[in-house]
Short mmCIF file of C-alpha atoms and ligand atoms in Angstrom, two decimals:
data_model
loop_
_atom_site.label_atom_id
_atom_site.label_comp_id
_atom_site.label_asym_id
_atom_site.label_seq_id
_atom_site.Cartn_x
_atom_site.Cartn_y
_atom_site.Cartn_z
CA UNK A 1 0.00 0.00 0.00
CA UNK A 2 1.46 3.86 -0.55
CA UNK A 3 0.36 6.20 1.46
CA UNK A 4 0.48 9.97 0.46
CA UNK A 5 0.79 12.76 4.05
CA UNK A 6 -0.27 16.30 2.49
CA UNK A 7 1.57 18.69 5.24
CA UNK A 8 4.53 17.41 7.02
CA UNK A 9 4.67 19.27 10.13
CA UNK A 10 4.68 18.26 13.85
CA UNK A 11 1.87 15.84 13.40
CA UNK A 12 3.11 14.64 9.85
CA UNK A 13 6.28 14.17 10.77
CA UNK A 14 5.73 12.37 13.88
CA UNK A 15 3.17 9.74 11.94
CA UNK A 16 6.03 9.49 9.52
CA UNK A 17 8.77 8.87 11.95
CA UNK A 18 6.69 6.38 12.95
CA UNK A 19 5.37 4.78 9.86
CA UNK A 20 9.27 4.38 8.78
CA UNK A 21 10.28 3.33 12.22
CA UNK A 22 7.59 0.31 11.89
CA UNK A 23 9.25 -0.89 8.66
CA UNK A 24 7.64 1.07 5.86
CA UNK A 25 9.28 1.17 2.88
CA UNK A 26 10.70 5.07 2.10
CA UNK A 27 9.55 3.80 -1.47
CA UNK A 28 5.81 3.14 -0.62
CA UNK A 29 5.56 7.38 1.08
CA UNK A 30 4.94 10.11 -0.46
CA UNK A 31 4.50 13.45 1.39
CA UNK A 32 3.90 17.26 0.70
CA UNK A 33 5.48 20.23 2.79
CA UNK A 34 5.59 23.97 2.57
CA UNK A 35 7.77 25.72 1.64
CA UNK A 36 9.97 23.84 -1.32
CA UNK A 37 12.83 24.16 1.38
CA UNK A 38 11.28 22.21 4.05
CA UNK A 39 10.01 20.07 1.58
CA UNK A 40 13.96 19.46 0.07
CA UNK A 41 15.04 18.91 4.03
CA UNK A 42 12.37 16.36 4.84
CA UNK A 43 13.18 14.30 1.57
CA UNK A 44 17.08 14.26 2.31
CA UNK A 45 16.44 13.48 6.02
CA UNK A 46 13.98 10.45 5.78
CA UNK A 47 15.05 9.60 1.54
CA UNK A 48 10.88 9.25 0.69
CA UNK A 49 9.61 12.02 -1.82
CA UNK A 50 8.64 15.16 -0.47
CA UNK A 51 7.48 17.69 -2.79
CA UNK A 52 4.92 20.77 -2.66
CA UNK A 53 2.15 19.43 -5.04
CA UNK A 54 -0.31 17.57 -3.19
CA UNK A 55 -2.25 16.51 -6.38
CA UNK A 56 1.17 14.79 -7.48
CA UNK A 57 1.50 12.92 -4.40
CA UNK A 58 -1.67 12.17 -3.97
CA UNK A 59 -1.88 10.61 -7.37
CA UNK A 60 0.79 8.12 -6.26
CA UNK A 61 -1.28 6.87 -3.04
CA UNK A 62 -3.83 4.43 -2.12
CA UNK A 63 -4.39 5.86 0.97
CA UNK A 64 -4.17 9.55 1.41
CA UNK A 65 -3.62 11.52 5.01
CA UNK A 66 -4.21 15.11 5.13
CA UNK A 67 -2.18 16.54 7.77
CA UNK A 68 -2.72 20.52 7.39
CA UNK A 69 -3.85 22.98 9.61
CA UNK A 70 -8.15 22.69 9.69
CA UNK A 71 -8.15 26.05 8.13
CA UNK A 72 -6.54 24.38 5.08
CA UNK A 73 -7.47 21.04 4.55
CA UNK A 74 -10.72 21.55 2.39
CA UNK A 75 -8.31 23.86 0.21
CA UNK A 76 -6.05 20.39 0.01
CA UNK A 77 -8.78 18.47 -0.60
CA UNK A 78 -9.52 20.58 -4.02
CA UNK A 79 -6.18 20.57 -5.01
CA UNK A 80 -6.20 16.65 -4.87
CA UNK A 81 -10.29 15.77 -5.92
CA UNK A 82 -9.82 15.62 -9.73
CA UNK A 83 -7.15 13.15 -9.79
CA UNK A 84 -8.55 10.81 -7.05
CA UNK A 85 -9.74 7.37 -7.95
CA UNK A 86 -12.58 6.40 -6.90
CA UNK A 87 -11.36 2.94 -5.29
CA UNK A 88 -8.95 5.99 -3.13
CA UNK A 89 -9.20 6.58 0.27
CA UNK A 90 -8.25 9.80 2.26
CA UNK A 91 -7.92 10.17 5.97
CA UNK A 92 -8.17 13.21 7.61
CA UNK A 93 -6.03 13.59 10.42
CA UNK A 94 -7.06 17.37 11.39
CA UNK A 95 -9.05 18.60 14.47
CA UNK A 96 -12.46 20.06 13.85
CA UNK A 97 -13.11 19.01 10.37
CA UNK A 98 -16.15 16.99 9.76
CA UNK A 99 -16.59 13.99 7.72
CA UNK A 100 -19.49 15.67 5.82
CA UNK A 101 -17.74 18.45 4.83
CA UNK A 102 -14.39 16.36 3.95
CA UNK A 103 -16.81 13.93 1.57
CA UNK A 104 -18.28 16.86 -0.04
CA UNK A 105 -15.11 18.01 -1.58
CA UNK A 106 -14.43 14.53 -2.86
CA UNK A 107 -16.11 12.29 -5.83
CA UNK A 108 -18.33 10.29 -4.93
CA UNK A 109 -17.24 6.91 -3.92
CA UNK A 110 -13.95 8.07 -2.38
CA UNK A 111 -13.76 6.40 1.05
CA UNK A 112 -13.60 9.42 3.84
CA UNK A 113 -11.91 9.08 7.34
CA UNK A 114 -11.05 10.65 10.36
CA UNK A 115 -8.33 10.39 12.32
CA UNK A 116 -7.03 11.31 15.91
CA UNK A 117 -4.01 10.70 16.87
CA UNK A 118 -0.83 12.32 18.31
CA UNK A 119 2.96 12.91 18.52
CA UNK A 120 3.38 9.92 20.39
CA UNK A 121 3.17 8.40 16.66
CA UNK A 122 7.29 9.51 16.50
CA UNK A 123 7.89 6.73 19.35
CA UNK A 124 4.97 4.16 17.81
CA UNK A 125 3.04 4.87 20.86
CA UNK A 126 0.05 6.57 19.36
CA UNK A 127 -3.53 6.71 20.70
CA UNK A 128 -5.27 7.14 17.46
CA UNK A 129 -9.27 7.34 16.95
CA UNK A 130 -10.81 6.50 13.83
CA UNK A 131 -14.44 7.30 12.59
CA UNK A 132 -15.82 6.62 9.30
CA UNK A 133 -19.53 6.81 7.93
CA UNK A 134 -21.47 3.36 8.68
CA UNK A 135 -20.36 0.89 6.84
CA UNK A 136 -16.63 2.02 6.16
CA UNK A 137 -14.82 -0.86 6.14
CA UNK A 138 -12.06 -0.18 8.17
CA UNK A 139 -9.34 -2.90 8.41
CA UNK A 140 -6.40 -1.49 6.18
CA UNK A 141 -6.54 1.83 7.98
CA UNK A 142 -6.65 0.64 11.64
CA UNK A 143 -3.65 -1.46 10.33
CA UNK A 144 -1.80 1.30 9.18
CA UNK A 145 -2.23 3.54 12.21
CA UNK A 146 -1.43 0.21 14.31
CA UNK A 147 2.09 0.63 12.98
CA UNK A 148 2.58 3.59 15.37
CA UNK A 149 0.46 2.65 18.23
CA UNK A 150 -3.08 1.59 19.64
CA UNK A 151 -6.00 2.47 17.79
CA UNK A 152 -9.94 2.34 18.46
CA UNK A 153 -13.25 3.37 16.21
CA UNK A 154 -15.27 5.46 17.46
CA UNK A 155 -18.60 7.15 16.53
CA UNK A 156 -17.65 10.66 15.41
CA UNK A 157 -19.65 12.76 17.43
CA UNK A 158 -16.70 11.57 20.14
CA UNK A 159 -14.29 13.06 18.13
CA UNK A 160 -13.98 16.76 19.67
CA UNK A 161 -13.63 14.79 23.24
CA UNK A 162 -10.84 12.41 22.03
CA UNK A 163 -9.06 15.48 20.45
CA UNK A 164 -9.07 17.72 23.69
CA UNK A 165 -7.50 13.91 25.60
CA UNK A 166 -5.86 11.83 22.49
CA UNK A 167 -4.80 15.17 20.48
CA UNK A 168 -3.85 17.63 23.01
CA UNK A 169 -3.50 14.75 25.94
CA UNK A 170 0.42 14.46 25.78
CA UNK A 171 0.59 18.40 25.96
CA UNK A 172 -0.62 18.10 29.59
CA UNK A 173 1.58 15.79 30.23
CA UNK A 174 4.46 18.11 28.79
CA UNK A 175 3.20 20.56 31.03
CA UNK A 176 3.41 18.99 34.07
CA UNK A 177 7.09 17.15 32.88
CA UNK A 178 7.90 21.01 32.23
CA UNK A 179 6.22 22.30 35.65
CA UNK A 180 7.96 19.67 37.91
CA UNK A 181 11.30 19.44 36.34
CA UNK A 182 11.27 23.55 36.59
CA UNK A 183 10.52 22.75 40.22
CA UNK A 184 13.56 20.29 40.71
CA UNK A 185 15.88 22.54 38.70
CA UNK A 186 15.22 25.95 40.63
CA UNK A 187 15.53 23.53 44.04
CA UNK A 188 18.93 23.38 43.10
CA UNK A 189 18.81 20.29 40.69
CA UNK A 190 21.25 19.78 37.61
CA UNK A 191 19.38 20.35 34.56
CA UNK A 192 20.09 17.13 32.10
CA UNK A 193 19.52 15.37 35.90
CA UNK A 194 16.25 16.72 36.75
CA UNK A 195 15.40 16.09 32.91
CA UNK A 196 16.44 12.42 33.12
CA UNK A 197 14.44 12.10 36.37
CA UNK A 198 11.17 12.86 35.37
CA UNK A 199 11.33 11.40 31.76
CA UNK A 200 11.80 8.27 33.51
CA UNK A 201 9.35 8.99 36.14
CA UNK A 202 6.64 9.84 33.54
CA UNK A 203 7.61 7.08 31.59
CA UNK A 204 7.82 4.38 34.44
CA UNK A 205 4.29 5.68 35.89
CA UNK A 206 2.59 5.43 32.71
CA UNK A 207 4.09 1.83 32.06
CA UNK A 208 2.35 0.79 35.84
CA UNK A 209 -0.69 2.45 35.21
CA UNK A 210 -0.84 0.72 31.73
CA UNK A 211 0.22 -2.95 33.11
CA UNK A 212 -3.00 -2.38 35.96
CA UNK A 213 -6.47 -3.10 35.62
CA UNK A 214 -7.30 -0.52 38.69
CA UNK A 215 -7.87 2.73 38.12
CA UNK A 216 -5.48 5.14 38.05
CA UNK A 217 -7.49 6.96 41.56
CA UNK A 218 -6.46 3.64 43.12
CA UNK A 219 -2.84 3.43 41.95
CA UNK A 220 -2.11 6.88 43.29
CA UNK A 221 -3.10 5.66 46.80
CA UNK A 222 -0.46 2.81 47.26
CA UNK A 223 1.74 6.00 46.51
CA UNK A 224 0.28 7.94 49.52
CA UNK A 225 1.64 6.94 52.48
CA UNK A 226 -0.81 8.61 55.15
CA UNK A 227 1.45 11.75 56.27
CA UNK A 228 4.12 11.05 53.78
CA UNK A 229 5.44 13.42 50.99
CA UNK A 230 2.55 12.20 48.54
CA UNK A 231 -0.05 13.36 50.72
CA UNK A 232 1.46 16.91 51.41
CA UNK A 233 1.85 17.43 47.90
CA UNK A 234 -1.91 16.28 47.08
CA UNK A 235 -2.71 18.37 49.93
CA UNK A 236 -1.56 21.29 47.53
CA UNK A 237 -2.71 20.12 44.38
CA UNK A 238 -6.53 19.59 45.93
CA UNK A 239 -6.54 23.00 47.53
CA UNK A 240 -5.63 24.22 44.24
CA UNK A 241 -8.47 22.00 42.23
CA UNK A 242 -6.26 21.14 39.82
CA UNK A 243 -8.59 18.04 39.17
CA UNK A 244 -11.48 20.85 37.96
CA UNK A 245 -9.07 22.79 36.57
CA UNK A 246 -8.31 19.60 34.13
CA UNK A 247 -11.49 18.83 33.33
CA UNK A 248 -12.34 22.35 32.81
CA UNK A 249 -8.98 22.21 30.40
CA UNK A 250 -10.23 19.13 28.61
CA UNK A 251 -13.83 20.99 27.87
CA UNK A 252 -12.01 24.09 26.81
CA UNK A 253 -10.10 22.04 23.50
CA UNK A 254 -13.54 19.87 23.06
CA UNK A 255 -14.60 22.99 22.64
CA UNK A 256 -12.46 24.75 20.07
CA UNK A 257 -12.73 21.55 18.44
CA UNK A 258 -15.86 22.57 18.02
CA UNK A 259 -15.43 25.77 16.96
CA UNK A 260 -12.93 24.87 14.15
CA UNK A 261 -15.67 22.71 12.59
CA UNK A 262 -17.94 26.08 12.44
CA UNK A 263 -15.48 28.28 10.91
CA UNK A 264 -16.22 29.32 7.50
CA UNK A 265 -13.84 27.81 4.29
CA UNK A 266 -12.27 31.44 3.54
CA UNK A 267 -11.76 32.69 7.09
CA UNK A 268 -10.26 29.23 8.07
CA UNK A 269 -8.20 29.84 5.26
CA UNK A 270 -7.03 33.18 6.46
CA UNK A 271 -6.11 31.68 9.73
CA UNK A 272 -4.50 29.32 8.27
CA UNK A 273 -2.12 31.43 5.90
CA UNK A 274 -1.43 33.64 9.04
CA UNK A 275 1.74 32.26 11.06
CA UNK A 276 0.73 31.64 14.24
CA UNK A 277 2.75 30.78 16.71
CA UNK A 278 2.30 28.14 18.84
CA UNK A 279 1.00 29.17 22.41
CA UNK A 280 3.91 28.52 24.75
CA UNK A 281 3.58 28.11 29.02
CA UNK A 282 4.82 31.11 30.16
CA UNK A 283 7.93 30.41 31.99
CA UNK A 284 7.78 31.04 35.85
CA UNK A 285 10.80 31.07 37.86
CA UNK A 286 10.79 31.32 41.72
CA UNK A 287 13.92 33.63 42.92
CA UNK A 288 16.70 31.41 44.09
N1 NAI B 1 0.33 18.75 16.45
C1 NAI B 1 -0.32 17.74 17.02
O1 NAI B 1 0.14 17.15 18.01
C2 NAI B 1 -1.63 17.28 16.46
C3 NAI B 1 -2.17 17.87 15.34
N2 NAI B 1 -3.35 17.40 14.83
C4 NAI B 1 -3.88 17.98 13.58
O2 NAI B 1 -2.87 17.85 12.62
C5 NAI B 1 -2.91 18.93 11.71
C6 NAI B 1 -1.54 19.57 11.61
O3 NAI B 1 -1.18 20.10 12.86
P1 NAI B 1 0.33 20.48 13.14
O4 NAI B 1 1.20 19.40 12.60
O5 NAI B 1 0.40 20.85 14.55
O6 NAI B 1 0.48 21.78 12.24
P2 NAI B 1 1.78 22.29 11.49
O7 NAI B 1 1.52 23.69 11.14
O8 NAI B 1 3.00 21.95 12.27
O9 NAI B 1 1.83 21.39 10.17
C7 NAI B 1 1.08 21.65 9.02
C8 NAI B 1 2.02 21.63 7.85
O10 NAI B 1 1.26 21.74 6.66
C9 NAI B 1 2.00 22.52 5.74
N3 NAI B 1 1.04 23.06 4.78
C10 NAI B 1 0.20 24.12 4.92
N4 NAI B 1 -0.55 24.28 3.83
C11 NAI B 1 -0.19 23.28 2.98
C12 NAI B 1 -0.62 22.91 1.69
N5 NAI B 1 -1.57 23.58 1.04
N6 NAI B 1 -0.03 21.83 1.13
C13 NAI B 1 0.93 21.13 1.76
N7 NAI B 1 1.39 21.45 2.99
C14 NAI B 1 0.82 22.51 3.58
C15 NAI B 1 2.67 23.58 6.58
O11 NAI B 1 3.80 24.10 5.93
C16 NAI B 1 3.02 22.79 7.85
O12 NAI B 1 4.33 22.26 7.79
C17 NAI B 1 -3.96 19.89 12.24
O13 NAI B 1 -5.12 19.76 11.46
C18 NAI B 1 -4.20 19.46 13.67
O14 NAI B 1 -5.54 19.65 14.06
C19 NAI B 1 -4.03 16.36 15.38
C20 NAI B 1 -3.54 15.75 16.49
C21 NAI B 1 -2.31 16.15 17.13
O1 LIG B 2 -3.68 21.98 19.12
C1 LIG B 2 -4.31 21.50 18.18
O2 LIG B 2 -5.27 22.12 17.67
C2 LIG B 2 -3.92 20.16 17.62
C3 LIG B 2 -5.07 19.19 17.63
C4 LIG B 2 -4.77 18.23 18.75
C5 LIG B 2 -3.40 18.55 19.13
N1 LIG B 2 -2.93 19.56 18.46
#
C-alpha cells in the first residue's frame, strides 16, 4: 500500500517517523510540505519524496492523510479531488473538520476518514481514533495507524472529546514534565539530571498504570503513604483544584474543536495562511 501525508509538520512528521520506524518502505511514502525548502530537508532526512504538489502525491497513493492545519485542509482536498480514484481513500487527520464536509469536496465513492491521533506516533506509541460513515470498512486503515500505536473506532460525534485527551493529551503531560522538572531545577537540581528524572518517572508511571487493571485513583493511593510526601503534595494540588481545573482544560479544546468545525472555508483559510505561533507556558521562575 502507498500512502500519500499532504503537510509534514509536527503531526506529519511524527506519523512518519513512525510509519518508517515500523518498517515502511521510504519507497511506498509520499509526502507534501511547505515551503519547497522544508520540503527538500524532509526528503534528504527520511530519503521518501517530499514535494509541494499535493495533487502529485496524492496521485501516487492508495491511501491519502491530510495533515494541514483545519483552516486548510478543504483547500487540500480541491487541489487533490480531480485526480482521485474512486477505489482511493483519504484520511483526515485534522481537528475540527467533519466527515461531511471532507466527503463533499471529494467524488463520490472516495472512502472518507477521520483520524485522531498524536505525537506519540514519533515513538509508535500513538492513541489514534478512527471514525468513518457506517459501513466504512475499516481494516487497512486501523492497520496502518497500528504501525505507530493503539488504535480504536469510534462514533464521530466523540471526536472533539478524544481530540481535547488523544490530540492535546500528551501536551498536559508536557506541562506537568515542564512544571515539575522547573521545580527540581530551581531547588537546586542539575538540569540534564532533573530532565532524566522525570522522563523516567513519567515514563515508568505510565508503564504501571498501563500494566493495571485498577484505576489510576487507586494506583495513586499505594503511593500515599498517610502523612508522607505524597499526601502533602496532594494536599496542595486539591486545595488548588487542579482536578477541575483539568477537566475544565479538557472541555475548553472539546470545545475549540468545536469551533474549528464552524469556521467558515475562507476565514479558516485566512487563519490558516497567518503564522501563528504556537501558544507557549509562560515560563515562571521562583527567585533562588
Ligand atoms: N500537532 C499535534 O500534536 C496534532 C495535530 N493534529 C492535527 O494535525 C494537523 C496539523 O497540525 P500540526 O502538525 O500541529 O500543524 P503544522 O503547522 O505543524 O503542520 C502543518 C504543515 O502543513 C504545511 N502546509 C500548509 N498548507 C499546505 C498545503 N496547502 N499543502 C501542503 N502542505 C501545507 C505547513 O507548511 C506545515 O508544515 C492539524 O489539522 C491538527 O488539528 C491532530 C492531532 C495532534
Ligand atoms: O492543538 C491543536 O489544535 C492540535 C489538535 C490536537 C493537538 N494539536
Amino acid at each position: 500500500m502507498d500512502i500519500a501525508i499532504l503537510g509534514v509538520g509536527s503531526l506529519g512528521e511524527a506519523v512518519l517517523i513512525g510509519l518508517l520506524e515500523s518498517g515502511m518502505p521510504p519507497a511506498q511514502i509520499w509526502a507534501t510540505a511547505q515551503p519547497a525548502e522544508r520540503a527538500a530537508v524532509l526528503a534528504d532526512a527520511y530519503g521518501i519524496e517530499v514535494g509541494t504538489d499535493n495533487a502529485s502525491a496524492a496521485t501516487e497513493a492508495d491511501v491519502v492523510l491530510v495533515a494541514v492545519r483545519p483552516g486548510a485542509v478543504e483547500g487540500v482536498l480541491d487541489e487533490i479531488a480531480p485526480v482521485l480514484e474512486g477505489d482511493a481513500v483519504v484520511v483526515s487527520l485534522a481537528a475540527g473538520v467533519p466527515l461531511r464536509r471532507i466527503a463533499a469536496r471529494l467524488p463520490e465513492g472516495v472512502t472518507t476518514v477521520r483520524a485522531m491521533t498524536n505525537v506519540a506516533a514519533r515513538a509508535r506509541e500513538a492513541a489514534t481514533a478512527l471514525t468513518a460513515p457506517d459501513g466504512t470498512d475499516l481494516t487497512e486503515i486501523e492497520d496502518l495507524f497500528d504501525r505507530v500505536g493503539v488504535t480504536v473506532t469510534v462514533e464521530e460525534p466523540m471526536m472533539d472529546l478524544i481530540t481535547a485527551v488523544g490530540g492535546s493529551g500528551p501536551a498536559f503531560l508536557f506541562y506537568l514534565a515542564d512544571a515539575m522538572t522547573t521545580a527540581a531545577v530551581d531547588g537546586g537540581m542539575d538540569p540534564h539530571a532533573a530532565r532524566v528524572m522525570v522522563d523516567q518517572m513519567l515514563l515508568g508511571a505510565c508503564l504501571h498504570l498501563q500494566s493495571s487493571d485498577r484505576p489510576a485513583a487507586e494506583i495513586l493511593d499505594d503511593i500515599t503513604t498517610p502523612g508522607g510526601t505524597t499526601a502533602a503534595a496532594l494536599d496542595v494540588l486539591n486545595a488548588a483544584a487542579v482536578d477541575d481545573t483539568v477537566k475544565r482544560a479538557v472541555g475548553a479544546a472539546a470545545r475549540r474543536g468545536r469551533d474549528l468545525a464552524r469556521l467558515t472555508p475562507p476565514l479558516a483559510r485566512v487563519r490558516a495562511a497567518a503564522p501563528s505561533p504556537r501558544p507557549r507556558r509562560p515560563r515562571r521562575r521562583s527567585p533562588r
